[in-house]
mmCIF file of C-alpha atoms in Angstrom:
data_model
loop_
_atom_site.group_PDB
_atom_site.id
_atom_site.type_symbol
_atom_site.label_atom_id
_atom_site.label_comp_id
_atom_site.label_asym_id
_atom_site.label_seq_id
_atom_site.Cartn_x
_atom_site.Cartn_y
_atom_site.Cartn_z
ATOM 1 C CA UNK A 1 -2.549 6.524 -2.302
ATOM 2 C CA UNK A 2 -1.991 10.082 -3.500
ATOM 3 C CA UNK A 3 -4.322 10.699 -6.320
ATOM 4 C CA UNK A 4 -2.046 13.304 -7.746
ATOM 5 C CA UNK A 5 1.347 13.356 -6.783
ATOM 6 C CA UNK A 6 4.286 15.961 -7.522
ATOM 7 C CA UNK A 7 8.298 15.854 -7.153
ATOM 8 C CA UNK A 8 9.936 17.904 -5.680
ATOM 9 C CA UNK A 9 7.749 19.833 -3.283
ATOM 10 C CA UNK A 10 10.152 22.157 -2.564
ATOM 11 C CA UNK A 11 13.309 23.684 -5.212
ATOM 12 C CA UNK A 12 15.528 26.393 -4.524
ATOM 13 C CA UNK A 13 18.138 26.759 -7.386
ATOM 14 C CA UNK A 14 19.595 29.364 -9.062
ATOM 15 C CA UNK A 15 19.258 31.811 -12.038
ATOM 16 C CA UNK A 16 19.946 29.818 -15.266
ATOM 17 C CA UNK A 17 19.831 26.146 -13.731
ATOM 18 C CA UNK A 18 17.434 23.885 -15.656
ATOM 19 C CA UNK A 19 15.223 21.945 -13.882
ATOM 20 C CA UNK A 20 11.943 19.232 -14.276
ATOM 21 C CA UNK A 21 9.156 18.996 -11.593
ATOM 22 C CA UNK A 22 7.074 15.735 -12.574
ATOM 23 C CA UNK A 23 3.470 14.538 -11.957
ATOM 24 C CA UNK A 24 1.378 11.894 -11.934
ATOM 25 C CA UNK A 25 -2.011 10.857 -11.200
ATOM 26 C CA UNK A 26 -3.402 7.362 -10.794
ATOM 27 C CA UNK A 27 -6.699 8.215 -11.324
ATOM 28 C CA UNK A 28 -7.140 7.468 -15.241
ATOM 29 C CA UNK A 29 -7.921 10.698 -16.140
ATOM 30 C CA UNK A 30 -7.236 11.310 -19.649
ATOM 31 C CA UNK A 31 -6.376 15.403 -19.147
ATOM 32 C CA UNK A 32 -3.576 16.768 -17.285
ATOM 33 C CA UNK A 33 -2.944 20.803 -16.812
ATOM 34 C CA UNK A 34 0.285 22.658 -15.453
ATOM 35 C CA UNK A 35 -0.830 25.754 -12.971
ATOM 36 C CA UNK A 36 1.341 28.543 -11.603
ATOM 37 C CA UNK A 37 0.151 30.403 -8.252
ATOM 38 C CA UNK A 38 2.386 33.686 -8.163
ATOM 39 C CA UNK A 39 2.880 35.617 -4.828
ATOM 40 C CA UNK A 40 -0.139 36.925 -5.409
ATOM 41 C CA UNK A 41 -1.499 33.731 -5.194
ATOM 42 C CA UNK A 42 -3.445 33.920 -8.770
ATOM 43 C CA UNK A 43 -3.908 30.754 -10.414
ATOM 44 C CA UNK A 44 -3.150 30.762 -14.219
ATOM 45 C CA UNK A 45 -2.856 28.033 -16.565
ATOM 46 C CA UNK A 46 -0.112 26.802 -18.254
ATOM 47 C CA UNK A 47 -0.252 23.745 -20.438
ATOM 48 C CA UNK A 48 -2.952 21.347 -21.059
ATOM 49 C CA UNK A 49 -2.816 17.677 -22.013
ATOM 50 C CA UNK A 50 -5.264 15.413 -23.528
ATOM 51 C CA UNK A 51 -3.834 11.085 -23.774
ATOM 52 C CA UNK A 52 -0.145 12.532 -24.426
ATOM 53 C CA UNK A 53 -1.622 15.325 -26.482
ATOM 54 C CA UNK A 54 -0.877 18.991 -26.033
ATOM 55 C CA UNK A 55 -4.319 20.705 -26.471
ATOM 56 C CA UNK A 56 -3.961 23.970 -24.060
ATOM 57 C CA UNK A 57 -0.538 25.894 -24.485
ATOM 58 C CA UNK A 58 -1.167 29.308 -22.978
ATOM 59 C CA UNK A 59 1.566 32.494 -23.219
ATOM 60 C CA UNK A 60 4.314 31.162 -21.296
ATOM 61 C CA UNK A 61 7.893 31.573 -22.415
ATOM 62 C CA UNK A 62 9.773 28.505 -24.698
ATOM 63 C CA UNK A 63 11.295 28.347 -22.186
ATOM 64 C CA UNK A 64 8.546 26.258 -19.935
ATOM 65 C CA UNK A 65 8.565 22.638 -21.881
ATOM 66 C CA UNK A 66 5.786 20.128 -21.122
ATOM 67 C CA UNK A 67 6.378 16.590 -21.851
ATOM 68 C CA UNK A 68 3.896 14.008 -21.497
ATOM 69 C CA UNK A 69 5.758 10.323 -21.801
ATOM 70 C CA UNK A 70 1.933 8.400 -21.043
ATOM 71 C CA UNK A 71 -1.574 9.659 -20.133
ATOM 72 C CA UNK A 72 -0.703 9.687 -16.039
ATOM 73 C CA UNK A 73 2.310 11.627 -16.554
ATOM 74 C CA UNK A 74 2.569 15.099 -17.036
ATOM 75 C CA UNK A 75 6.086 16.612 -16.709
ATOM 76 C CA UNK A 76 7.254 20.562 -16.841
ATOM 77 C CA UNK A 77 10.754 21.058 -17.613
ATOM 78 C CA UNK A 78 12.276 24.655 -17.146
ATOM 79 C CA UNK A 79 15.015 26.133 -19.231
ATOM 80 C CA UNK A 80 17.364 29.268 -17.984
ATOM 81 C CA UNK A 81 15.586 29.779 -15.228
ATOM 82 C CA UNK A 82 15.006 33.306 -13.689
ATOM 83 C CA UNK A 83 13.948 35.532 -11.182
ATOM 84 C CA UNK A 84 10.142 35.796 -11.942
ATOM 85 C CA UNK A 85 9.770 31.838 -12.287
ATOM 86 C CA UNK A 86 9.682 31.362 -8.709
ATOM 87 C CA UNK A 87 6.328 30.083 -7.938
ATOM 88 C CA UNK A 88 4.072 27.040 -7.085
ATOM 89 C CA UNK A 89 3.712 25.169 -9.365
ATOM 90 C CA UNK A 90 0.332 22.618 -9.558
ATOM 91 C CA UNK A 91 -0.353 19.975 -11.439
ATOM 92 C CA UNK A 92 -4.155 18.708 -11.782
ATOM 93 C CA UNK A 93 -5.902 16.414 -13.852
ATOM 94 C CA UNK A 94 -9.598 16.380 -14.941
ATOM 95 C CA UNK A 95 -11.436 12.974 -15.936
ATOM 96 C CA UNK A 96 -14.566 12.585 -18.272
ATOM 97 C CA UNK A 97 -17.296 12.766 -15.294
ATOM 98 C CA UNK A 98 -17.993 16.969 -15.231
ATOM 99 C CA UNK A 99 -19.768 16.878 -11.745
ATOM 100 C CA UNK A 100 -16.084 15.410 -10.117
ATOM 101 C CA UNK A 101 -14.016 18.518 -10.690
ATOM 102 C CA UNK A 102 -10.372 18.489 -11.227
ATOM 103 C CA UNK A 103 -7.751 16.615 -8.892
ATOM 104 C CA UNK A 104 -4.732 18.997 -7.925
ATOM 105 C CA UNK A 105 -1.792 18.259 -6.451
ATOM 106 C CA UNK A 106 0.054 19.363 -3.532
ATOM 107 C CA UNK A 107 2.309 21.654 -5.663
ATOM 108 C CA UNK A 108 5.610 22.262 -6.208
ATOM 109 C CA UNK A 109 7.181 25.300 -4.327
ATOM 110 C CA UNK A 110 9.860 26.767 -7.040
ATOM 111 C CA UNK A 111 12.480 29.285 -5.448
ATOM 112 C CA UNK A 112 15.211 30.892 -7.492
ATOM 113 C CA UNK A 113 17.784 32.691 -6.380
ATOM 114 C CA UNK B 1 -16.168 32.760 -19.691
ATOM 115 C CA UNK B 2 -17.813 34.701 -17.642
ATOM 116 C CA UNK B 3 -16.207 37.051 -15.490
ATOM 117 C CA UNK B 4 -17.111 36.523 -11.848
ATOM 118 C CA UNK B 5 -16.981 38.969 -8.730
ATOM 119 C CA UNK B 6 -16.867 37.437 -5.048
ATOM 120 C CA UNK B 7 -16.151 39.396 -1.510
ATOM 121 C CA UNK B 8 -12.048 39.527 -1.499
ATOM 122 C CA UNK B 9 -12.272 38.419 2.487
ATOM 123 C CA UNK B 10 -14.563 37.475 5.142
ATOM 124 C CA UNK B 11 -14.695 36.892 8.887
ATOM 125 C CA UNK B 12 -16.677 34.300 10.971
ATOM 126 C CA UNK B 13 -16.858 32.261 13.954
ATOM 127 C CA UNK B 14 -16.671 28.477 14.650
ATOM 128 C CA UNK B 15 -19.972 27.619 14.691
ATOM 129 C CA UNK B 16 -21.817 30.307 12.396
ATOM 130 C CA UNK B 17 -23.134 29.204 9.031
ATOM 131 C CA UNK B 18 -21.049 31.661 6.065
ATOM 132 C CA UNK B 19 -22.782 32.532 2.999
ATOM 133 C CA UNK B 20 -19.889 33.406 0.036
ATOM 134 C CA UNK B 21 -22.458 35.536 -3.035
ATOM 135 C CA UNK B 22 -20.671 35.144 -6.439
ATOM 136 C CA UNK B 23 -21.903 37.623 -8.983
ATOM 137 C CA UNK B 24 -21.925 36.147 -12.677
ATOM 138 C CA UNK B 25 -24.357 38.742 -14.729
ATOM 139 C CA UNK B 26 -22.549 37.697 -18.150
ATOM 140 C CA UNK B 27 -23.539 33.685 -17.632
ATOM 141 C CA UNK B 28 -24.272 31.960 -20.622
ATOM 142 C CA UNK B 29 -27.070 29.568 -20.921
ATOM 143 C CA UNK B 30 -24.637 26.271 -21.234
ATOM 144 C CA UNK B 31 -22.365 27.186 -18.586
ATOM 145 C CA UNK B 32 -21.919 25.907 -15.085
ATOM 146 C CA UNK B 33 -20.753 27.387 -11.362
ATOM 147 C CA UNK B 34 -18.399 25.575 -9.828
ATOM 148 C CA UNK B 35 -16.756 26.301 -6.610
ATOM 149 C CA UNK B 36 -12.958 25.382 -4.939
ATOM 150 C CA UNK B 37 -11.791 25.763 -1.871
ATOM 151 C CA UNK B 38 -7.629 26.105 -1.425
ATOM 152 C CA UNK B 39 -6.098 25.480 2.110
ATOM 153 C CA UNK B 40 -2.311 27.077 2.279
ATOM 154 C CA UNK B 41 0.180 25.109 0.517
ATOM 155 C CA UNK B 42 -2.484 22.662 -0.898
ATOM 156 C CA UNK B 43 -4.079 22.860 -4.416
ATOM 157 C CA UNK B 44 -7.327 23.992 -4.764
ATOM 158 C CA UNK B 45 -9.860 21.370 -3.683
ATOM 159 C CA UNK B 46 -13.731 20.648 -5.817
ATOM 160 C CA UNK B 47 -16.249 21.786 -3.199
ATOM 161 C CA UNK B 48 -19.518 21.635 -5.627
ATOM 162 C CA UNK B 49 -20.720 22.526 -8.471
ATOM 163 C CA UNK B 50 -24.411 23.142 -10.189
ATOM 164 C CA UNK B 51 -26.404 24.729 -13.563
ATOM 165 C CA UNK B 52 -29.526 26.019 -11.478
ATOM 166 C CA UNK B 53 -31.806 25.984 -8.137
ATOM 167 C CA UNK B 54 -29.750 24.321 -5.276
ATOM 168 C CA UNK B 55 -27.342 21.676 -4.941
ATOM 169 C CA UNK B 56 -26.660 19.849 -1.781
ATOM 170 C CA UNK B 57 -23.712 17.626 -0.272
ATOM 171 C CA UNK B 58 -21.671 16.594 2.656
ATOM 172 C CA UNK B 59 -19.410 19.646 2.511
ATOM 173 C CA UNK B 60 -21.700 22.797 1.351
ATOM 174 C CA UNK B 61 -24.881 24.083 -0.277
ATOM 175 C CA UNK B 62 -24.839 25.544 -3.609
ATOM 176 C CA UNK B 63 -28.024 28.002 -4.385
ATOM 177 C CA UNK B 64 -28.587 29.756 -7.477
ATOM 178 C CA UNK B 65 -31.632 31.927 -8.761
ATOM 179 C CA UNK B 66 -33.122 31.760 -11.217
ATOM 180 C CA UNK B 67 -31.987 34.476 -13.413
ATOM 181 C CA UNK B 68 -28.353 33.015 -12.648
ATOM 182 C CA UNK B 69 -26.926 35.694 -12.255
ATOM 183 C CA UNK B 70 -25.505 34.674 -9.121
ATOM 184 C CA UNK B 71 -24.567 32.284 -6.366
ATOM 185 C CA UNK B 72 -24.288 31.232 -3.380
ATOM 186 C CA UNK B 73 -21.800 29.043 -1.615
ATOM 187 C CA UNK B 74 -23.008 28.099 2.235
ATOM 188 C CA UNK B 75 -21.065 26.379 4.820
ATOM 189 C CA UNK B 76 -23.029 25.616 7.721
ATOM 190 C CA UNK B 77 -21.331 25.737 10.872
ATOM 191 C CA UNK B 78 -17.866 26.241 9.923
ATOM 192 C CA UNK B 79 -15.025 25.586 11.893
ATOM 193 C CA UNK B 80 -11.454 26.734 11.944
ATOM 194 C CA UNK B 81 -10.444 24.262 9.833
ATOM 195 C CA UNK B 82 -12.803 26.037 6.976
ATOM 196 C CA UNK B 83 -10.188 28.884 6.970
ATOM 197 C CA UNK B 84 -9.251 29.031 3.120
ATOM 198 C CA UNK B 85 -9.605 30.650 0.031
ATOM 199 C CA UNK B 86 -12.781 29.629 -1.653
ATOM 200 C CA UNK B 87 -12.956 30.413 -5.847
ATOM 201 C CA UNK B 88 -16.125 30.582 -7.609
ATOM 202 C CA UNK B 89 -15.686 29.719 -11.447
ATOM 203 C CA UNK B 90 -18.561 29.807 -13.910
ATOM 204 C CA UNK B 91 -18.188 28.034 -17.905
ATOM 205 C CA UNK B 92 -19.050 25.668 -20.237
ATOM 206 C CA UNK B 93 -18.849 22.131 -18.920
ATOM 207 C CA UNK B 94 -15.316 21.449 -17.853
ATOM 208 C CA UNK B 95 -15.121 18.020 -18.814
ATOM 209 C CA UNK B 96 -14.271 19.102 -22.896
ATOM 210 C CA UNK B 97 -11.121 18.996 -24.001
ATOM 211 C CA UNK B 98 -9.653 21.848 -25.050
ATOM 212 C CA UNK B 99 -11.052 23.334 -22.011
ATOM 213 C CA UNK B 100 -9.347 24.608 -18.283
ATOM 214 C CA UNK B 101 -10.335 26.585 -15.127
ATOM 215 C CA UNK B 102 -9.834 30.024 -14.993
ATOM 216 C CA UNK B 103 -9.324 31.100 -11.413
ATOM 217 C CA UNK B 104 -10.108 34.846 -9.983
ATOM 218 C CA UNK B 105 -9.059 35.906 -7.208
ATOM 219 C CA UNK B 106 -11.139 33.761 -4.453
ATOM 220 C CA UNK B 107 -12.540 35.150 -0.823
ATOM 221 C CA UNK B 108 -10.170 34.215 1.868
ATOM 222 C CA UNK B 109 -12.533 33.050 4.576
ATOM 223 C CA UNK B 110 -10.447 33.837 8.160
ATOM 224 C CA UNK B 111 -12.477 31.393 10.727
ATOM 225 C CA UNK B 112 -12.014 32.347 14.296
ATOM 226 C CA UNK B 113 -12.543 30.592 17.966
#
């Protein structure tokens, strides 16, 4: 069983589309985070939340909309896309036990065109 | 959080035992180093993590002086399959809410035959 798990692993689509990459984890945690690896393969948060709570929201454009429907689901929806959103995209999530780390997924290769 | 420095690449050989130094000299007395290792197309992966002295398991050794000022990540006999990026993160215990990893930029270990 995947602990974290994220759909699509690949999307190509083009400028203005809207689209939703979803994640879950079957681990219990109670956190979930959004990443985004540019080409330059930096890692920089995006969203945090904490049991359906959003607790993290760094400076990423309205146009990036977590929702979180339960505490194993953490879903990033994308508005107008452009250019400079194509990325990967990782979800993690973090449970109460510091010494275990955080759990990321495989990540979700975003291409627009 | 405290800013950390680490080698941008290194070289070794199957077999050889690597030694990644993390430099941390703004490390405050509550926070932990934690290190990741991220394989191409994967999310990064929990390799260890400790406060002080060393810290031991399956996958690598974690020393630390005691000034804490820096660290060490070892991998004993690595093998190709050790080729990654490895990210060394120091801060408050990462289990509070409200809380998230902040990524650098990582040493790209290149393992050859």
């Amino acid at each position: 069983d995947t602990a974290v798990s994220q759909t699509p692993k690949y999307l190509v689509t083009q400028m203005g589309n809207d689209k939703s990459i979803k994640c879950e984890q079957n681990l219990g945690h109670d956190t979930m985070y959004w990443y985004k690896q540019d080409s330059k393969k930096f890692l920089k948060i995006m969203f945090s939340y904490n049991n359906k709570e959003l607790i993290i929201n760094e400076t990423v454009p309205n146009r990036f909309s977590p929702k979180s429907p339960d505490k194993a689901h953490l879903n990033l929806h994308i508005n107008s896309l452009e250019l400079g959103d194509s990325a990967v995209y990782f979800c993690a999530s973090r449970g109460t036990d510091r010494g275990l780390g955080y759990t990321f997924g495989s990540g979700t290769r975003l291409t627009v065109v | 959080l405290a800013k950390t420095t680490q080698p941008i690449s290194m070289d070794s050989y199957e077999g050889q035992e690597v030694n990644i130094t993390c430099s941390h000299n703004n490390i405050a007395t509550n926070d932990y180093i934690t290190w990741y290792q991220q394989f191409p197309s994967q999310g990064p992966r929990f390799i260890i993590q400790g406060y002080k002295t060393k810290v031991t398991n399956e996958v690598a050794s974690l020393f630390i002086p005691a000034d804490r000022k820096s660290s060490t990540l070892s991998l004993p006999r690595v093998s190709l399959s050790d080729t990654a990026v490895y990210y060394c993160l120091v801060g408050g215990p990462f289990n509070q809410a409200g809380t998230a990893l902040i990524f650098g930029k990582g040493t790209t270990l290149s393992v050859s035959s």
